[in-house]
Coordinates of C-alpha atoms in Angstrom, one line a residue:
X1 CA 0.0 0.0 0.0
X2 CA 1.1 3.2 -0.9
X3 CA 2.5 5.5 2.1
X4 CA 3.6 9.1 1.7
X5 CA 4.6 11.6 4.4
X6 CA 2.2 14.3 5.2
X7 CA 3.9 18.2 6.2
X8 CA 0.5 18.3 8.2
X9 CA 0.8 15.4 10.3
X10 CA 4.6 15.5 10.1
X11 CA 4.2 11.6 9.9
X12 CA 4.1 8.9 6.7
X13 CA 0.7 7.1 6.4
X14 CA -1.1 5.0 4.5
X15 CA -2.8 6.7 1.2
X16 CA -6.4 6.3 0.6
X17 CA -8.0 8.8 -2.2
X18 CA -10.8 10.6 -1.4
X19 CA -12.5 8.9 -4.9
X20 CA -11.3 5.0 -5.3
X21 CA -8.7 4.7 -8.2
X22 CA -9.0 8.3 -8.7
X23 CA -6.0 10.6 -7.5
X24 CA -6.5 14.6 -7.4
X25 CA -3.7 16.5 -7.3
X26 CA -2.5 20.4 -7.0
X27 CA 1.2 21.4 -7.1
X28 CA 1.9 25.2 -7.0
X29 CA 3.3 26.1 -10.6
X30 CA 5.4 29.3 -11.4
X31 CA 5.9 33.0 -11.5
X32 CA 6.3 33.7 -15.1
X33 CA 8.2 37.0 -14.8
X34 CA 12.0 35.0 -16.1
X35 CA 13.4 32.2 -16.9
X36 CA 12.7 28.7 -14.4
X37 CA 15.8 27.8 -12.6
X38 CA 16.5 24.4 -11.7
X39 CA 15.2 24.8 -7.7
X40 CA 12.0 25.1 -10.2
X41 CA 13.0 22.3 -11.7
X42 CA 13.1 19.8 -9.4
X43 CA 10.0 21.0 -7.8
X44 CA 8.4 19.7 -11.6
X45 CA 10.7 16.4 -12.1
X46 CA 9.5 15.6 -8.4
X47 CA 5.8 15.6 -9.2
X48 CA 5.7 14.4 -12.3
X49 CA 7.3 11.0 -10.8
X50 CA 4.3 11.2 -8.1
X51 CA 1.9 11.3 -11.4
X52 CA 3.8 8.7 -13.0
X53 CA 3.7 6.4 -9.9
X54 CA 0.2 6.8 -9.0
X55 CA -0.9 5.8 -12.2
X56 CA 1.5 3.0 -12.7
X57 CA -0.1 1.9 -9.2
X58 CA -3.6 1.7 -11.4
X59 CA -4.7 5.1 -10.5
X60 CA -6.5 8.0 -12.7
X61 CA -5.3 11.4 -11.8
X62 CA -6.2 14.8 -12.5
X63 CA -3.1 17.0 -12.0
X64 CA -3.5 20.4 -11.8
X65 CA -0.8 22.9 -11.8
X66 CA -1.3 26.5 -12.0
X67 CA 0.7 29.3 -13.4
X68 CA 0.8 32.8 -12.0
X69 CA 0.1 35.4 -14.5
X70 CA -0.2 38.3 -12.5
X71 CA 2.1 39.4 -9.6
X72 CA 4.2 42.9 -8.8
X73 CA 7.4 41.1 -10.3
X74 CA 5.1 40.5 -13.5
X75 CA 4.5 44.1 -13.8
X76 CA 7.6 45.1 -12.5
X77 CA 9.4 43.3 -14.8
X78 CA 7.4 44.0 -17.7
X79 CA 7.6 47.7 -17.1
X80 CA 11.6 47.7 -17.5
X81 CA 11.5 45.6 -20.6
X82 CA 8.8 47.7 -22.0
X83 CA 6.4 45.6 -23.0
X84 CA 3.1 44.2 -22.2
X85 CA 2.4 42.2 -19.6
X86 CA 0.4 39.4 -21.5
X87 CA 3.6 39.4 -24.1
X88 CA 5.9 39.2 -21.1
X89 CA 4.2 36.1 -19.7
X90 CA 3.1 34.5 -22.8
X91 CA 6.9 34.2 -24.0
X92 CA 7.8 32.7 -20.4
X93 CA 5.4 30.1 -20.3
X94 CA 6.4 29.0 -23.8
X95 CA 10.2 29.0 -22.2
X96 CA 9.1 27.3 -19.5
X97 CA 7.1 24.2 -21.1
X98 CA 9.7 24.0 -23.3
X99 CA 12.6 23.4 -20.3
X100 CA 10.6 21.3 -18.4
X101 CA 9.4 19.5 -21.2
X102 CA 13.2 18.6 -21.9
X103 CA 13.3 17.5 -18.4
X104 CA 10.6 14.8 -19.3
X105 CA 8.3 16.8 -17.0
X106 CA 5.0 16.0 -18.6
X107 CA 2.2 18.3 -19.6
X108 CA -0.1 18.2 -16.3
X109 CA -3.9 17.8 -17.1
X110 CA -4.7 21.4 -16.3
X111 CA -2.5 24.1 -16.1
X112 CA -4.5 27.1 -15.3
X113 CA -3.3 30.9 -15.4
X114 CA -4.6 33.2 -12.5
X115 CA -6.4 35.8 -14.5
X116 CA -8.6 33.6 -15.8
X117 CA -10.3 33.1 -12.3
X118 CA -10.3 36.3 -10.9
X119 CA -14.2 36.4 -11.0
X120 CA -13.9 33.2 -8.9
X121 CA -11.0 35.1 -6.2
X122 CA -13.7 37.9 -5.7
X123 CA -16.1 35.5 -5.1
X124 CA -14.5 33.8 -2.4
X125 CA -13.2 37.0 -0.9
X126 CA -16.9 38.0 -0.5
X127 CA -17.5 35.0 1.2
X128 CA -14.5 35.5 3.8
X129 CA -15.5 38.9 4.5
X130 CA -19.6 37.9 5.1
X131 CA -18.3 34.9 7.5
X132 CA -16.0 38.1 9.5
X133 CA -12.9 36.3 8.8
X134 CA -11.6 39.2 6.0
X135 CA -12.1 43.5 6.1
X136 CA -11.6 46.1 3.8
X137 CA -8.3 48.8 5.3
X138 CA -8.7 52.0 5.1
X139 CA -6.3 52.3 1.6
X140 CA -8.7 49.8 0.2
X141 CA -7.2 46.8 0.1
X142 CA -8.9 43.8 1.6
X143 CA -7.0 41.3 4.3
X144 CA -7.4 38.1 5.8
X145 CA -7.5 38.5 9.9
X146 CA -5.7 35.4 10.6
X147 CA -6.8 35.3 14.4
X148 CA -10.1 34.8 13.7
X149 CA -9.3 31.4 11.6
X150 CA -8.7 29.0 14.7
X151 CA -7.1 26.6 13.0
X152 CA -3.7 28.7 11.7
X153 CA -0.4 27.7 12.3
X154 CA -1.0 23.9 11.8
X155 CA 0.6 23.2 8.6
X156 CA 4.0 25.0 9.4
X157 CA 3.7 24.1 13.2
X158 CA 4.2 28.3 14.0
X159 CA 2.2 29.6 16.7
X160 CA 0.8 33.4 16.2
X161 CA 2.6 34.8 19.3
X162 CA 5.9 33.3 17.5
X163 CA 5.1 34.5 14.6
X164 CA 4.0 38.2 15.7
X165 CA 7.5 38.2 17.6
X166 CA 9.4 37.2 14.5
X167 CA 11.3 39.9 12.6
X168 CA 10.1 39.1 8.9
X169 CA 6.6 40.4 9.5
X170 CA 5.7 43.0 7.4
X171 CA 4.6 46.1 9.5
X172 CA 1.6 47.6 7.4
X173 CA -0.6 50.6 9.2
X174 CA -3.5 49.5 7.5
X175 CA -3.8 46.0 8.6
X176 CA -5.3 44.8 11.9
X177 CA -2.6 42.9 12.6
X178 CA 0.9 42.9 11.2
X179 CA 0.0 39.2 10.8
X180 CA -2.7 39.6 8.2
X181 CA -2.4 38.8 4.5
X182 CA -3.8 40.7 1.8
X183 CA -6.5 39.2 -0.4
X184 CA -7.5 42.1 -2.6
X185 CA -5.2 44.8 -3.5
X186 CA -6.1 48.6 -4.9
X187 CA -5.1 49.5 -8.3
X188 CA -1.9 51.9 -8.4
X189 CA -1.6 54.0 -11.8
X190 CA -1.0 52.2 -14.2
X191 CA -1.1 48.5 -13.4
X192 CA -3.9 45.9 -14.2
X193 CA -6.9 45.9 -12.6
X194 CA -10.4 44.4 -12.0
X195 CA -13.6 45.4 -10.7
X196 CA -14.7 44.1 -7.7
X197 CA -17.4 45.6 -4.7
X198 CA -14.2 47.0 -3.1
X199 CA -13.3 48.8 -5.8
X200 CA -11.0 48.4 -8.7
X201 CA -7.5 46.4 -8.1
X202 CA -6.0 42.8 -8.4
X203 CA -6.0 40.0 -6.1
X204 CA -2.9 39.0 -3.7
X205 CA -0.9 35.8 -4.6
X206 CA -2.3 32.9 -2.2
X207 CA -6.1 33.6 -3.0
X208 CA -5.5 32.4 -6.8
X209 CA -4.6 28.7 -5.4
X210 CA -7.7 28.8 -3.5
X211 CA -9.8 29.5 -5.9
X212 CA -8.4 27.3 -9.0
X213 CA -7.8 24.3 -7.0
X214 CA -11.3 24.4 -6.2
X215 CA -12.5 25.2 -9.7
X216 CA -10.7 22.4 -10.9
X217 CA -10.4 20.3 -8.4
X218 CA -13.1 20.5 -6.0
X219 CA -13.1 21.9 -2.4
X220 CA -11.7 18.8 -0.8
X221 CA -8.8 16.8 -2.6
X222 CA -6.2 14.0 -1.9
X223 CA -2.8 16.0 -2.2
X224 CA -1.0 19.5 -3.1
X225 CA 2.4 19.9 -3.2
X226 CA 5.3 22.0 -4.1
X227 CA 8.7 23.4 -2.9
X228 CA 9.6 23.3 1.2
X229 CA 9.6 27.3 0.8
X230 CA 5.6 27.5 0.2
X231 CA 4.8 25.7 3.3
X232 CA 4.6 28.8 5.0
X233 CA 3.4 31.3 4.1
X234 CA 1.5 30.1 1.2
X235 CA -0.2 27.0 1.9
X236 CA -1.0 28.5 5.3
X237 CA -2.6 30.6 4.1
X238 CA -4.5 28.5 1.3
X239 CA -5.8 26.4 4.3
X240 CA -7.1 29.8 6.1
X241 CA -8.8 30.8 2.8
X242 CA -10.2 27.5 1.9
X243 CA -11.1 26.2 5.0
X244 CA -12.2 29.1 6.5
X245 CA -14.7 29.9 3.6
X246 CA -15.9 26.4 3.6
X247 CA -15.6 24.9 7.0
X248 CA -14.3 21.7 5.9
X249 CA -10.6 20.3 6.0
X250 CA -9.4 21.5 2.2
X251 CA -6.4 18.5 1.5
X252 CA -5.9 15.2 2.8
X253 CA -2.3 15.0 2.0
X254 CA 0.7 18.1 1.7
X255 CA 3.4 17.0 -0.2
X256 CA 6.5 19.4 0.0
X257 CA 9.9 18.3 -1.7
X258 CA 13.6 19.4 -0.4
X259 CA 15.7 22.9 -1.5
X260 CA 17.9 22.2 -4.3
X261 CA 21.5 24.1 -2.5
X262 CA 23.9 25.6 -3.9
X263 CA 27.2 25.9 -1.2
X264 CA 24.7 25.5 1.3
X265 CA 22.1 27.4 0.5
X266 CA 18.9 27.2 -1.0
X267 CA 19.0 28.0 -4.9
X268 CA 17.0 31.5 -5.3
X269 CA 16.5 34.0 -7.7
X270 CA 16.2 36.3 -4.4
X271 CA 19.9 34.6 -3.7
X272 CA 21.2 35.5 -6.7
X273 CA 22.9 31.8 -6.9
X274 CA 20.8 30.2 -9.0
X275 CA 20.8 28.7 -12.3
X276 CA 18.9 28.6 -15.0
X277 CA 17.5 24.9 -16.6
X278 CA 18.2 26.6 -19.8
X279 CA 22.2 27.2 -18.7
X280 CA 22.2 23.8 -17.0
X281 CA 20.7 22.5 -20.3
X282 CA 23.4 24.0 -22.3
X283 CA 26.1 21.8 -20.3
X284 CA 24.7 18.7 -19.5
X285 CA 21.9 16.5 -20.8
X286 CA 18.3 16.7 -19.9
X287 CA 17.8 13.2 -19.0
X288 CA 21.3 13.3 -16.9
X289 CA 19.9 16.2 -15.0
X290 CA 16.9 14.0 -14.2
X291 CA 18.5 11.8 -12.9
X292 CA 20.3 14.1 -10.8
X293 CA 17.3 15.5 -9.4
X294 CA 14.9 11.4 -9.2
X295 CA 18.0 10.3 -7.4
X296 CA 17.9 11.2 -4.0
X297 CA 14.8 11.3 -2.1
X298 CA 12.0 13.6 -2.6
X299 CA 12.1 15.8 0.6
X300 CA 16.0 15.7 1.4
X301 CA 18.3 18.7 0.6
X302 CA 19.8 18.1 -2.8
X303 CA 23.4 19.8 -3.7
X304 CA 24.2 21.3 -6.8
X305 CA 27.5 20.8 -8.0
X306 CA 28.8 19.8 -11.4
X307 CA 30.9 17.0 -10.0
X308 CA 27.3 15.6 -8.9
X309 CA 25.7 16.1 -12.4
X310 CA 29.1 14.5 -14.2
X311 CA 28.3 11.3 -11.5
X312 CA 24.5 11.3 -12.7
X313 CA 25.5 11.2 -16.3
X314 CA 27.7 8.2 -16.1
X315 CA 25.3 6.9 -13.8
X316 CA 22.7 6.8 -16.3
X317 CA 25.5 5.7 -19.2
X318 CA 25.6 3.2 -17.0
X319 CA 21.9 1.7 -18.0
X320 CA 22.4 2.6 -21.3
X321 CA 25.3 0.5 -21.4
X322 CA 23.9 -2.7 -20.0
X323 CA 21.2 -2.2 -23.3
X324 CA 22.6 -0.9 -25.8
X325 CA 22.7 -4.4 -27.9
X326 CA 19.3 -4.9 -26.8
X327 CA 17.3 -1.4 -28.2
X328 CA 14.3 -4.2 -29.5
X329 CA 14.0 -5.1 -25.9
X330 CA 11.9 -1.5 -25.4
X331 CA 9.4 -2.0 -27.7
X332 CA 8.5 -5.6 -26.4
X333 CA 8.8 -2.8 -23.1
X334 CA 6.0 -1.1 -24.1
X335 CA 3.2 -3.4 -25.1
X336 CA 3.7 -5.8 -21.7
X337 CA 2.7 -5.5 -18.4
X338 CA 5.1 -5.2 -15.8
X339 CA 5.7 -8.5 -13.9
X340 CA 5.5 -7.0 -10.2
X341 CA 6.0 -10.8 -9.4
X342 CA 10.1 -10.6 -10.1
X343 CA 12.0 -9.9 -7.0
X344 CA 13.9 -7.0 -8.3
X345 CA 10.7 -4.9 -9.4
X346 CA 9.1 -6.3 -6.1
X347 CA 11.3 -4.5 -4.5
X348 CA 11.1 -1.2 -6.5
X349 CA 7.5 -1.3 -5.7
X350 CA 8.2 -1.1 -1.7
X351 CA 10.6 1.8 -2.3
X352 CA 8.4 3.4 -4.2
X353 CA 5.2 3.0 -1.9
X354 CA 7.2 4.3 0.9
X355 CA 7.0 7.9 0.2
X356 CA 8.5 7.5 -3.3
X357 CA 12.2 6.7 -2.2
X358 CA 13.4 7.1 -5.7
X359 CA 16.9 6.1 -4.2
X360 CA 16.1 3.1 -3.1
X361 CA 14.1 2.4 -6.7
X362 CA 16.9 3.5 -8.4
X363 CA 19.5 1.2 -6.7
X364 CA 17.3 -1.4 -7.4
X365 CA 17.6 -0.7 -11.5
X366 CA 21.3 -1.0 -11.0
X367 CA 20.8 -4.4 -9.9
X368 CA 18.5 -5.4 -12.4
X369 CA 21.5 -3.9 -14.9
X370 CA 24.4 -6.4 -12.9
X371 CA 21.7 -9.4 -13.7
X372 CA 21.2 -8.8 -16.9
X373 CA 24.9 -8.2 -18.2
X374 CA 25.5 -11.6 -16.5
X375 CA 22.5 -14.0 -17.7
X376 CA 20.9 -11.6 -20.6
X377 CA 17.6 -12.3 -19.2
X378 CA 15.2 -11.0 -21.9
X379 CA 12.8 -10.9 -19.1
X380 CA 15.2 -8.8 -17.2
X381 CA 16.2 -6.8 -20.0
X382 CA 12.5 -5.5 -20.5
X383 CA 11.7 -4.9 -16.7
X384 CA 14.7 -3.1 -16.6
X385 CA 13.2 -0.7 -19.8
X386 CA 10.0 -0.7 -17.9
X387 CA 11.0 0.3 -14.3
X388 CA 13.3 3.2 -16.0
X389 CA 10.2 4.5 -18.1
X390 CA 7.8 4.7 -14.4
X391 CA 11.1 7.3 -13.7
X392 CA 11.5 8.9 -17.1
X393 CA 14.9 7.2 -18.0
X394 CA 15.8 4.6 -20.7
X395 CA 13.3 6.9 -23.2
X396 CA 15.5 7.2 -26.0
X397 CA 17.3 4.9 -28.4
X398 CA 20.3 3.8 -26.5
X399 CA 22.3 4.1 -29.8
X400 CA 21.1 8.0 -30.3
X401 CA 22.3 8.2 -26.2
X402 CA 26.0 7.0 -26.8
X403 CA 26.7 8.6 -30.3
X404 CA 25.7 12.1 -28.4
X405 CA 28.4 11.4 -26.3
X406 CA 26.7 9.8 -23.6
X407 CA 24.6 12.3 -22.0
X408 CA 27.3 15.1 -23.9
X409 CA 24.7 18.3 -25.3
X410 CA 24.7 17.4 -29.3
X411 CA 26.1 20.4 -30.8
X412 CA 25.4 22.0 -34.3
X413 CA 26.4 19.9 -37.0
X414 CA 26.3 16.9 -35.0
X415 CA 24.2 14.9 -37.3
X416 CA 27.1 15.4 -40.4
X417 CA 29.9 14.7 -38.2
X418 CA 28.2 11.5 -36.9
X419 CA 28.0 10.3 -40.8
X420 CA 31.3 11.0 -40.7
X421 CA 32.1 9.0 -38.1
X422 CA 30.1 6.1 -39.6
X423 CA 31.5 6.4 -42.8
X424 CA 35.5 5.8 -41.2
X425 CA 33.9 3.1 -39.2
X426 CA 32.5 1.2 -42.5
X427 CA 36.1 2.5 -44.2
X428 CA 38.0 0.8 -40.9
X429 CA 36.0 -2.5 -41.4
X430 CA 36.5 -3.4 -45.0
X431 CA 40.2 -2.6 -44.3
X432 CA 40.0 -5.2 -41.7
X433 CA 38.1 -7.5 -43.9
X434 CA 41.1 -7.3 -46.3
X435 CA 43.6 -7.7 -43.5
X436 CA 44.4 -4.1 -44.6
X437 CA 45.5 -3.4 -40.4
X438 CA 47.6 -0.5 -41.2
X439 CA 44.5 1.5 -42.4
X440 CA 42.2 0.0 -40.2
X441 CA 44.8 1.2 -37.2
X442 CA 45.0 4.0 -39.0
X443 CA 41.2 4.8 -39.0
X444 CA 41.0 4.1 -35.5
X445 CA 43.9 6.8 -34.3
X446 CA 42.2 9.1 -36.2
X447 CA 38.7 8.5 -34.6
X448 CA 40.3 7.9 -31.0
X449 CA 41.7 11.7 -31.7
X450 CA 38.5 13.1 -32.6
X451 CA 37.5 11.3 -29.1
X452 CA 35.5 8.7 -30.6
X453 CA 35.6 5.1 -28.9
X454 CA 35.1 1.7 -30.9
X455 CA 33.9 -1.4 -29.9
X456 CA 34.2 -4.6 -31.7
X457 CA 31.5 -7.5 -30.8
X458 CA 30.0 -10.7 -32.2
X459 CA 27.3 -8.3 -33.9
X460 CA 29.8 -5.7 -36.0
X461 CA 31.4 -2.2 -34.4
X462 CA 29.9 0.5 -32.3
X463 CA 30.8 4.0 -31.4
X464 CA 30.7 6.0 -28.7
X465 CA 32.0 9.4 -27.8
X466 CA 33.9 10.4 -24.8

């Protein structure tokens, strides 16, 4: 049974959704005022491995991950570039689908933007207000009084006396209580705005989650997730919002993964030591990143070092060694079910039901590799295709992996230089065939200088480069 560890209860337990076979999910999606980094990124590789793991476990699941559209670094940002805010954020999601996509991060089944449910935010900020847990300040923008919602502090564990003594609250004359969090904010000159009974303006950040999870999902749902930063303040304040307005617990399950560090701290724009999926793309290979990030478990600290992204490349060259002969092995992959039955993937399974250990999966691959190189198992060669795929790994011809240079970036031009290279390697065999070795050694220095490594076997010669 599956088991995952729940940031409310601070304890694993078992996992029973809400609807049988029918798995709801929410993970809090991205700013879209730059360019993702890769804190971002392993926020997305994370739950997309939850999707893929629920429904290899036999469940549906409707996956909703939202995208904020509107925000003072949106319109701060757009302002300096000079352009409009919708071109701003529509060329950002575009960059953003297209890095995560390369991380294997799959599309989830609704990915909704904020402005399109502002009608729904004012809504529920009604509501708050007629129940006496929200007020209109005297500048006119609209807060939530957390004191008056009994259960806050319970996700995060923070009590409101801690938290009033703490020295990051903001001090704001117009609130209540420096505590409170703004729902509804004026319009300024010359930012966006809506209309709403308290005037014109634009709703605060943690209202939109509210109100599209519940569009989408329903006002009680199995889990939400994202980054360790969001657990407070943002999903504290979800809960406040949601549960106050409805009176009813809002999620059964909060999933929050790790910090991705860099030199010991966590990877922030806000840092300034953070780095781009796009830059990390241009040095390593997408599916050796993922494997950086699927490695260790879900809610540890992760470092960021290059050294750690060169061992998750050869890692990962690792698998695509033990297959490379056997590429026909992943389309038997694809149209069998998985035998659950075999000890090694039995033992995936376990890791995997207990909280996603993805380490403990993954070791468990590496053994299925050592058992295939030594009895070539075509039953072990598939399951190890198969329990690779419920991670996103083993997804590309293993023969395309090694001639890129085994997890290397292909570069421009690639594709005539590799005809190249197949064109010395037929040239070097039909030397060898007429016992022509001074040409065929020949061949080979030249190809071992262009760092190009050749492999005679039973079934003809393959390349690789180094």
């Amino acid at each position: 049974m599956l088991r995952i560890y729940n940031s409310l209860s601070r304890k694993i337990e078992p996992f029973v959704p809400l609807e049988p076979s029918h798995v709801r999910m929410y993970v809090c999606g991205i700013t879209v005022y730059d360019r993702c980094h890769l804190g971002h990124g392993r926020m997305m590789v994370v739950f997309d491995m939850v999707q893929r793991w629920l429904e290899a476990s036999g469940y549906a699941v409707t996956y909703v991950r939202n995208i904020t559209d509107i925000d003072d670094k949106i319109i701060e940002r757009a302002a300096f570039n000079g352009e409009p805010i919708e071109a701003l954020t529509g060329r950002m999601i575009a960059l953003m689908d297209s890095d995560f996509g390369a991380l294997g991060v799959r599309t989830p089944t609704h990915q909704p933007r904020a402005t399109a449910y502002v009608p729904g935010m004012v809504s529920m900020i009604g509501q708050l207000i007629d129940k006496g847990l929200a007020y209109r300040g005297d500048n006119g923008d609209v807060f939530y009084a957390v004191r008056k919602f009994a259960g806050y502090g319970k996700l995060s564990g923070k009590s409101l006396d801690d938290l009033r003594a703490g020295e990051r609250v903001d001090v704001d004359t117009f609130k209540q209580d420096p505590l409170d969090f703004v729902l509804w904010k004026s319009a300024k000159p010359g930012e966006p705005f809506w209309s709403s009974p308290w005037g014109a303006g634009r709703p605060g950040w943690h209202i939109e989650c509210s109100v599209m999870s519940e569009a989408l999902l329903g006002p009680h749902f199995d889990i939400h997730g994202g980054g360790q930063d969001l657990q407070f303040p943002h999903h504290e304040n979800e809960i406040a919002q949601s549960e106050g307005c409805h009176g009813h617990t809002f999620v059964n399950t909060w999933m929050h993964n790790g910090f991705l560090r860099v030199n010991d701290e966590k990877m922030s724009k806000s840092l300034g030591n953070f780095f781009t999926v796009a830059d990390v793309l241009q040095v390593f290979d997408a599916e050796a990143v993922r494997f950086f990030l699927l490695r260790g478990h879900y809610r540890t600290q992760l470092n960021y070092t290059d050294g750690h992204l060169e061992d998750a490349r050869q890692a990962l060259n690792t698998l695509y060694t033990a297959v490379r002969t056997h590429g026909a092995l992943a389309t038997v992959a694809r149209s069998t079910p998985v035998d659950w039955q075999h000890p090694v993937a039995a033992r995936f399974r376990a890791a995997m039901d207990e909280d996603f250990n993805t380490a403990e999966a993954v070791a468990q691959l590496f053994e299925l590799a050592r058992e295939f190189n030594r009895d070539g198992s075509m039953a072990d060669g598939v399951l190890l295709f198969q329990l690779a795929g419920v991670l996103g790994f083993l997804e590309r011809d293993p023969e395309a992996w090694f001639k890129g240079g085994s997890g290397r970036v292909a570069a421009a031009g690639d594709v005539d230089a590799d005809r190249a290279i197949d064109a010395l390697v037929a040239a070097r065999l039909e030397a060898r065939k007429a016992r022509n070795f001074v040409e065929s050694d020949r061949i080979r220095d030249v190809l071992v200088a262009q760092g190009i490594v050749l492999e005679d076997g039973a079934g003809g010669t393959t390349w690789k480069r180094t």
